């Protein structure tokens, strides 16, 4: 009997404490914030009970796959996106024509070298917009460098050599996008610099914090080099980069061989896919929510950026499911050609200006489908402060990071003093395991994490629509 009474007392005490705790939290909310809190909770409840994004992503990745601009798969994705937007009942859906680059990889690349009588095959992939090697491939001695500056300092010593850029991620940086930003210049600019000095080719350490055998592709440029100075450029896996670096220390004159068959074709016709829920008070004011429909060709374009596409559309689905009628027009955009040109983003912004559309905000999801962490804010000081004031509404869902920063490549052209742009920021620790590789497949996406991201995006869009009104911040 004593034990039973004790358990009853403990249960009553815990319940009392929880009630008091909840009362304390509620006391910090204004009446409008209580309404907001309830609506945000409904958005999360809806997606976790009846989310659609995961199955949409399965369909996109499994039945279409990688969607490089100009490819037949990208064309199929446009049809898929238009049909899906119509299926969920958006007020209007249309296609925006845009001409996009059309680069093709060709047959699978090969690479190898021999040291101490041992031949080693190297996982390799061509970089986007690179030219092919000659039909017989490229064979040359290797010079290892860690930066563009180090390569420039070599000057004519690069002539006839393959330059190996081997600067790795700074693994001490918690935000892996910062680590990526700290070394991606060698991938983008390496061939332009080395080609000017007569190098025969460039190989680059893959952009990842992992050490594995999956090469990462990505775009590169020749800048203003004359075409006769173009040289082939490729990425090798991070594990292969470590091994090659060690072998070069033992055998500085070893020769590296690689062959690739890629080429750039004429620009191809494509489309942005656009749909919207029309605002009931100021429909002329537009909030854009989107990601990019294209992807690299090695994998299925799951985290980059299939997750962003389906999350963006699920924002509209959640608004409709919860009978949230936005004051302003919420426009969902599947941008084409973010990966190697941002032509879709530029065309969207061009048409917005031509049509004198009034964009007051935007949200982009292009950082993978992992656990939600928050948002980066690209806005004026007062609107940045306003968004940061919503932390108490968002933090119960793990959305603690509300910091000034960039928004996204596709919505950035809409930037303006009174335009509030936001980038969705999930946890970044695993993103560069998959980014631009054959591993970026549907099975790497967690259903719950994906859906939590959709609700997170819907929540901040709900708040932006309510309080960023007519280009004037309105406090709750």
Short mmCIF file of C-alpha atoms in Angstrom, two decimals, residues 106-447:
data_model
loop_
_atom_site.label_atom_id
_atom_site.label_comp_id
_atom_site.label_asym_id
_atom_site.label_seq_id
_atom_site.Cartn_x
_atom_site.Cartn_y
_atom_site.Cartn_z
CA UNK A 106 29.85 10.22 -72.31
CA UNK A 107 31.43 6.85 -71.54
CA UNK A 108 32.68 6.16 -68.03
CA UNK A 109 36.01 7.81 -67.20
CA UNK A 110 39.12 5.79 -66.35
CA UNK A 111 42.32 6.67 -64.50
CA UNK A 112 45.41 4.80 -63.32
CA UNK A 113 49.09 5.11 -62.55
CA UNK A 114 51.96 2.78 -61.84
CA UNK A 115 54.43 3.11 -59.00
CA UNK A 116 57.04 0.59 -57.86
CA UNK A 117 55.73 -1.83 -60.46
CA UNK A 118 52.20 -1.75 -59.05
CA UNK A 119 49.35 -0.43 -61.20
CA UNK A 120 46.64 1.40 -59.28
CA UNK A 121 43.20 2.19 -60.67
CA UNK A 122 41.77 5.51 -59.51
CA UNK A 123 38.06 6.36 -59.03
CA UNK A 124 37.55 9.45 -61.18
CA UNK A 125 34.81 11.52 -62.81
CA UNK A 126 34.88 14.45 -65.21
CA UNK A 127 33.95 17.89 -63.92
CA UNK A 128 30.94 19.59 -65.50
CA UNK A 129 31.82 21.65 -68.61
CA UNK A 130 35.23 20.02 -68.89
CA UNK A 131 36.43 19.05 -72.33
CA UNK A 132 37.34 15.46 -73.15
CA UNK A 133 40.85 14.14 -73.19
CA UNK A 134 42.29 13.10 -76.55
CA UNK A 135 41.02 9.68 -77.65
CA UNK A 136 44.19 8.07 -76.31
CA UNK A 137 43.82 9.85 -72.98
CA UNK A 138 46.36 12.01 -71.14
CA UNK A 139 49.58 10.66 -69.61
CA UNK A 140 51.94 12.98 -67.75
CA UNK A 141 53.93 13.58 -64.60
CA UNK A 142 51.99 15.05 -61.68
CA UNK A 143 52.57 18.22 -59.69
CA UNK A 144 50.67 18.39 -56.39
CA UNK A 145 49.46 21.76 -55.09
CA UNK A 146 47.17 22.83 -52.26
CA UNK A 147 45.83 26.15 -53.57
CA UNK A 148 45.26 28.28 -56.64
CA UNK A 149 47.99 30.63 -55.42
CA UNK A 150 50.49 27.78 -55.23
CA UNK A 151 49.57 26.76 -58.78
CA UNK A 152 50.00 30.31 -60.07
CA UNK A 153 53.42 30.50 -58.43
CA UNK A 154 54.55 27.44 -60.43
CA UNK A 155 53.96 29.28 -63.69
CA UNK A 156 55.69 27.60 -66.63
CA UNK A 157 56.70 24.63 -64.46
CA UNK A 158 53.15 23.34 -65.04
CA UNK A 159 53.72 23.00 -68.79
CA UNK A 160 53.18 19.44 -69.97
CA UNK A 161 52.18 18.27 -66.48
CA UNK A 162 48.98 17.16 -64.78
CA UNK A 163 48.29 19.48 -61.84
CA UNK A 164 46.80 17.76 -58.79
CA UNK A 165 44.84 20.04 -56.45
CA UNK A 166 44.78 18.36 -53.05
CA UNK A 167 43.37 20.82 -50.53
CA UNK A 168 41.00 18.93 -48.23
CA UNK A 169 38.05 20.11 -46.14
CA UNK A 170 38.86 21.82 -42.86
CA UNK A 171 37.39 19.13 -40.62
CA UNK A 172 37.43 21.43 -37.57
CA UNK A 173 34.62 23.52 -39.05
CA UNK A 174 31.25 22.43 -37.64
CA UNK A 175 29.35 23.78 -40.64
CA UNK A 176 30.53 21.59 -43.51
CA UNK A 177 29.26 24.15 -46.05
CA UNK A 178 31.95 26.48 -44.71
CA UNK A 179 34.52 23.74 -45.30
CA UNK A 180 33.19 23.27 -48.82
CA UNK A 181 33.42 26.99 -49.48
CA UNK A 182 37.02 26.91 -48.26
CA UNK A 183 38.26 24.62 -51.01
CA UNK A 184 35.77 24.53 -53.90
CA UNK A 185 37.67 27.27 -55.76
CA UNK A 186 40.27 24.71 -56.86
CA UNK A 187 37.54 22.68 -58.58
CA UNK A 188 35.93 25.69 -60.26
CA UNK A 189 39.02 27.69 -61.27
CA UNK A 190 41.85 25.14 -61.37
CA UNK A 191 41.70 24.30 -65.08
CA UNK A 192 41.50 27.95 -66.13
CA UNK A 193 44.65 28.82 -64.20
CA UNK A 194 46.67 25.77 -65.20
CA UNK A 195 45.56 25.78 -68.83
CA UNK A 196 47.01 29.27 -69.25
CA UNK A 197 50.46 27.88 -68.40
CA UNK A 198 50.30 24.86 -70.69
CA UNK A 199 49.36 22.11 -68.24
CA UNK A 200 48.02 18.94 -69.88
CA UNK A 201 45.22 18.39 -67.40
CA UNK A 202 43.89 18.96 -63.90
CA UNK A 203 42.74 16.47 -61.28
CA UNK A 204 41.08 17.67 -58.09
CA UNK A 205 40.49 16.07 -54.72
CA UNK A 206 36.75 15.48 -54.30
CA UNK A 207 34.81 18.03 -52.25
CA UNK A 208 33.95 16.01 -49.15
CA UNK A 209 34.90 15.61 -45.50
CA UNK A 210 34.71 11.82 -45.87
CA UNK A 211 37.59 9.62 -46.99
CA UNK A 212 36.08 7.15 -49.42
CA UNK A 213 36.22 5.96 -53.02
CA UNK A 214 33.33 7.99 -54.46
CA UNK A 215 34.46 10.85 -56.74
CA UNK A 216 32.40 14.06 -56.60
CA UNK A 217 31.60 15.95 -59.77
CA UNK A 218 30.62 19.63 -59.94
CA UNK A 219 30.89 22.56 -62.27
CA UNK A 220 34.09 24.23 -63.47
CA UNK A 221 34.94 27.07 -65.83
CA UNK A 222 37.63 28.09 -68.28
CA UNK A 223 36.94 31.79 -67.70
CA UNK A 224 38.29 33.80 -70.63
CA UNK A 225 40.88 31.29 -71.83
CA UNK A 226 41.13 30.85 -75.60
CA UNK A 227 39.72 27.46 -76.56
CA UNK A 228 43.13 26.11 -77.56
CA UNK A 229 44.20 26.41 -73.91
CA UNK A 230 41.29 24.38 -72.55
CA UNK A 231 42.47 21.31 -70.65
CA UNK A 232 40.52 18.31 -69.29
CA UNK A 233 39.55 18.46 -65.62
CA UNK A 234 38.36 15.67 -63.34
CA UNK A 235 37.86 14.84 -59.68
CA UNK A 236 39.36 11.81 -57.99
CA UNK A 237 38.04 10.27 -54.78
CA UNK A 238 39.35 11.56 -51.46
CA UNK A 239 40.85 8.18 -50.60
CA UNK A 240 42.63 8.03 -53.96
CA UNK A 241 43.90 11.58 -53.38
CA UNK A 242 45.51 10.52 -50.10
CA UNK A 243 47.13 7.50 -51.73
CA UNK A 244 48.36 9.46 -54.74
CA UNK A 245 49.82 12.16 -52.48
CA UNK A 246 51.71 9.52 -50.46
CA UNK A 247 52.98 7.83 -53.63
CA UNK A 248 54.18 11.15 -55.07
CA UNK A 249 56.36 11.67 -52.01
CA UNK A 250 58.04 8.32 -52.69
CA UNK A 251 58.09 8.65 -56.47
CA UNK A 252 57.88 12.32 -57.62
CA UNK A 253 58.19 11.42 -61.30
CA UNK A 254 55.32 8.92 -61.49
CA UNK A 255 52.99 9.39 -64.46
CA UNK A 256 49.23 9.60 -64.14
CA UNK A 257 46.86 8.55 -66.92
CA UNK A 258 43.20 9.49 -67.36
CA UNK A 259 40.65 9.42 -70.15
CA UNK A 260 37.21 11.01 -70.43
CA UNK A 261 34.71 11.48 -73.24
CA UNK A 262 32.60 14.46 -72.13
CA UNK A 263 31.49 17.35 -74.32
CA UNK A 264 29.29 20.45 -74.37
CA UNK A 265 26.45 20.43 -76.89
CA UNK A 266 24.26 23.30 -78.06
CA UNK A 267 21.98 24.89 -75.47
CA UNK A 268 18.73 22.99 -75.01
CA UNK A 269 15.16 24.16 -74.34
CA UNK A 270 13.80 23.51 -70.86
CA UNK A 271 11.49 25.02 -68.23
CA UNK A 272 11.04 26.23 -64.70
CA UNK A 273 7.89 24.65 -63.23
CA UNK A 274 5.76 27.22 -61.39
CA UNK A 275 2.57 26.95 -59.35
CA UNK A 276 0.90 29.14 -56.77
CA UNK A 277 -1.72 29.60 -54.09
CA UNK A 278 -3.18 33.02 -54.68
CA UNK A 279 -3.25 35.43 -51.73
CA UNK A 280 -6.63 36.54 -50.39
CA UNK A 281 -5.67 40.08 -49.30
CA UNK A 282 -2.68 41.26 -51.32
CA UNK A 283 -2.24 38.68 -54.11
CA UNK A 284 0.08 41.05 -55.95
CA UNK A 285 2.70 40.39 -53.23
CA UNK A 286 4.58 37.16 -53.87
CA UNK A 287 6.55 34.78 -51.67
CA UNK A 288 8.63 32.24 -53.60
CA UNK A 289 9.33 28.80 -52.15
CA UNK A 290 11.54 26.48 -54.14
CA UNK A 291 14.55 24.36 -54.95
CA UNK A 292 16.17 23.13 -58.15
CA UNK A 293 14.72 20.39 -60.33
CA UNK A 294 17.96 19.54 -62.12
CA UNK A 295 20.73 17.44 -60.58
CA UNK A 296 24.04 15.93 -61.49
CA UNK A 297 24.00 12.71 -63.45
CA UNK A 298 26.01 10.32 -61.28
CA UNK A 299 23.28 9.54 -58.74
CA UNK A 300 19.54 10.10 -58.42
CA UNK A 301 19.61 13.71 -57.24
CA UNK A 302 17.96 12.82 -53.93
CA UNK A 303 19.52 15.18 -51.37
CA UNK A 304 20.66 17.57 -54.10
CA UNK A 305 18.01 18.69 -54.68
CA UNK A 306 15.10 16.30 -54.86
CA UNK A 307 14.45 16.87 -51.18
CA UNK A 308 14.22 20.62 -51.70
CA UNK A 309 11.74 20.21 -54.53
CA UNK A 310 9.34 17.95 -52.65
CA UNK A 311 9.62 19.94 -49.42
CA UNK A 312 8.76 23.15 -51.28
CA UNK A 313 5.64 21.60 -52.78
CA UNK A 314 4.70 20.10 -49.43
CA UNK A 315 4.61 23.63 -48.00
CA UNK A 316 1.70 24.35 -50.35
CA UNK A 317 0.11 20.98 -49.56
CA UNK A 318 0.27 21.69 -45.81
CA UNK A 319 -1.28 25.13 -46.25
CA UNK A 320 -4.18 23.61 -48.15
CA UNK A 321 -4.58 20.66 -45.77
CA UNK A 322 -4.73 22.97 -42.75
CA UNK A 323 -7.00 25.52 -44.45
CA UNK A 324 -4.39 28.25 -44.13
CA UNK A 325 -5.32 30.92 -46.66
CA UNK A 326 -2.28 33.14 -47.19
CA UNK A 327 -2.62 36.92 -47.34
CA UNK A 328 0.00 37.07 -50.07
CA UNK A 329 0.53 34.77 -53.04
CA UNK A 330 2.68 31.74 -52.24
CA UNK A 331 4.48 30.65 -55.38
CA UNK A 332 6.23 27.27 -55.62
CA UNK A 333 9.07 27.16 -58.16
CA UNK A 334 11.06 24.17 -59.38
CA UNK A 335 14.08 25.98 -60.84
CA UNK A 336 15.99 24.42 -63.74
CA UNK A 337 19.79 24.45 -64.17
CA UNK A 338 21.07 25.46 -60.73
CA UNK A 339 23.94 22.98 -60.91
CA UNK A 340 25.70 24.29 -63.98
CA UNK A 341 24.46 27.74 -64.85
CA UNK A 342 21.51 29.02 -62.73
CA UNK A 343 19.77 29.86 -66.00
CA UNK A 344 16.37 29.06 -64.47
CA UNK A 345 16.91 31.46 -61.58
CA UNK A 346 18.07 34.23 -63.90
CA UNK A 347 15.11 33.72 -66.23
CA UNK A 348 12.66 33.75 -63.32
CA UNK A 349 14.09 37.04 -61.99
CA UNK A 350 14.15 38.51 -65.51
CA UNK A 351 10.47 37.69 -66.05
CA UNK A 352 9.55 38.95 -62.59
CA UNK A 353 11.09 42.31 -63.46
CA UNK A 354 9.59 42.36 -66.95
CA UNK A 355 6.12 41.60 -65.57
CA UNK A 356 6.60 44.11 -62.72
CA UNK A 357 5.88 41.48 -60.09
CA UNK A 358 6.30 42.46 -56.46
CA UNK A 359 8.31 39.79 -54.67
CA UNK A 360 8.45 40.45 -50.94
CA UNK A 361 10.18 37.25 -49.86
CA UNK A 362 11.54 33.85 -50.73
CA UNK A 363 12.61 30.56 -49.19
CA UNK A 364 14.96 28.04 -50.78
CA UNK A 365 15.73 24.46 -49.79
CA UNK A 366 19.02 23.31 -51.32
CA UNK A 367 21.06 21.90 -48.46
CA UNK A 368 19.80 18.33 -48.26
CA UNK A 369 17.02 16.56 -46.42
CA UNK A 370 18.63 15.96 -43.04
CA UNK A 371 17.40 17.03 -39.58
CA UNK A 372 16.13 20.65 -39.46
CA UNK A 373 18.38 23.13 -37.65
CA UNK A 374 17.10 26.54 -38.71
CA UNK A 375 17.30 29.21 -41.39
CA UNK A 376 19.79 31.74 -42.70
CA UNK A 377 18.34 35.19 -43.34
CA UNK A 378 19.23 37.58 -46.15
CA UNK A 379 17.25 40.73 -45.36
CA UNK A 380 17.45 44.25 -44.03
CA UNK A 381 18.22 44.72 -40.34
CA UNK A 382 14.63 45.18 -39.16
CA UNK A 383 13.29 42.14 -40.98
CA UNK A 384 16.24 40.04 -39.85
CA UNK A 385 15.45 41.02 -36.28
CA UNK A 386 11.77 40.22 -36.79
CA UNK A 387 12.50 36.71 -38.08
CA UNK A 388 14.89 36.11 -35.20
CA UNK A 389 12.11 37.06 -32.77
CA UNK A 390 10.22 33.94 -33.90
CA UNK A 391 12.79 31.66 -32.32
CA UNK A 392 10.54 30.91 -29.34
CA UNK A 393 7.88 29.67 -31.75
CA UNK A 394 10.32 27.60 -33.80
CA UNK A 395 12.80 26.29 -31.23
CA UNK A 396 10.44 23.56 -29.89
CA UNK A 397 10.96 21.91 -33.28
CA UNK A 398 14.75 22.06 -33.19
CA UNK A 399 14.93 25.28 -35.20
CA UNK A 400 17.44 27.17 -33.08
CA UNK A 401 19.62 28.70 -35.80
CA UNK A 402 18.22 31.96 -37.15
CA UNK A 403 21.25 33.82 -38.43
CA UNK A 404 22.02 36.44 -41.02
CA UNK A 405 23.58 34.86 -44.10
CA UNK A 406 22.98 33.77 -47.66
CA UNK A 407 19.66 32.39 -48.87
CA UNK A 408 20.16 30.30 -51.99
CA UNK A 409 21.45 30.45 -55.55
CA UNK A 410 18.01 30.32 -57.15
CA UNK A 411 16.30 33.05 -55.14
CA UNK A 412 19.35 35.32 -54.75
CA UNK A 413 18.60 37.23 -58.01
CA UNK A 414 15.43 38.53 -56.29
CA UNK A 415 17.51 40.31 -53.66
CA UNK A 416 16.41 43.81 -52.70
CA UNK A 417 16.30 46.11 -49.69
CA UNK A 418 12.71 45.19 -48.86
CA UNK A 419 12.88 41.55 -50.00
CA UNK A 420 13.36 38.99 -47.24
CA UNK A 421 15.14 35.88 -48.51
CA UNK A 422 15.66 32.79 -46.37
CA UNK A 423 17.66 29.60 -46.80
CA UNK A 424 16.47 26.40 -45.11
CA UNK A 425 19.36 24.94 -43.08
CA UNK A 426 19.24 21.28 -42.04
CA UNK A 427 22.11 19.53 -40.27
CA UNK A 428 25.10 19.48 -42.62
CA UNK A 429 27.29 16.72 -41.19
CA UNK A 430 26.35 14.00 -43.72
CA UNK A 431 25.51 16.15 -46.72
CA UNK A 432 28.92 16.04 -48.39
CA UNK A 433 29.04 12.26 -48.11
CA UNK A 434 26.52 12.29 -50.97
CA UNK A 435 26.82 15.67 -52.70
CA UNK A 436 27.41 15.32 -56.49
CA UNK A 437 28.15 11.59 -56.27
CA UNK A 438 26.68 8.25 -57.28
CA UNK A 439 25.68 7.85 -53.61
CA UNK A 440 23.06 10.60 -53.76
CA UNK A 441 20.17 8.15 -53.92
CA UNK A 442 16.70 7.83 -52.43
CA UNK A 443 17.74 5.31 -49.76
CA UNK A 444 19.99 7.96 -48.16
CA UNK A 445 16.98 10.12 -47.23
CA UNK A 446 15.21 9.60 -43.91
CA UNK A 447 11.42 9.97 -44.14
#
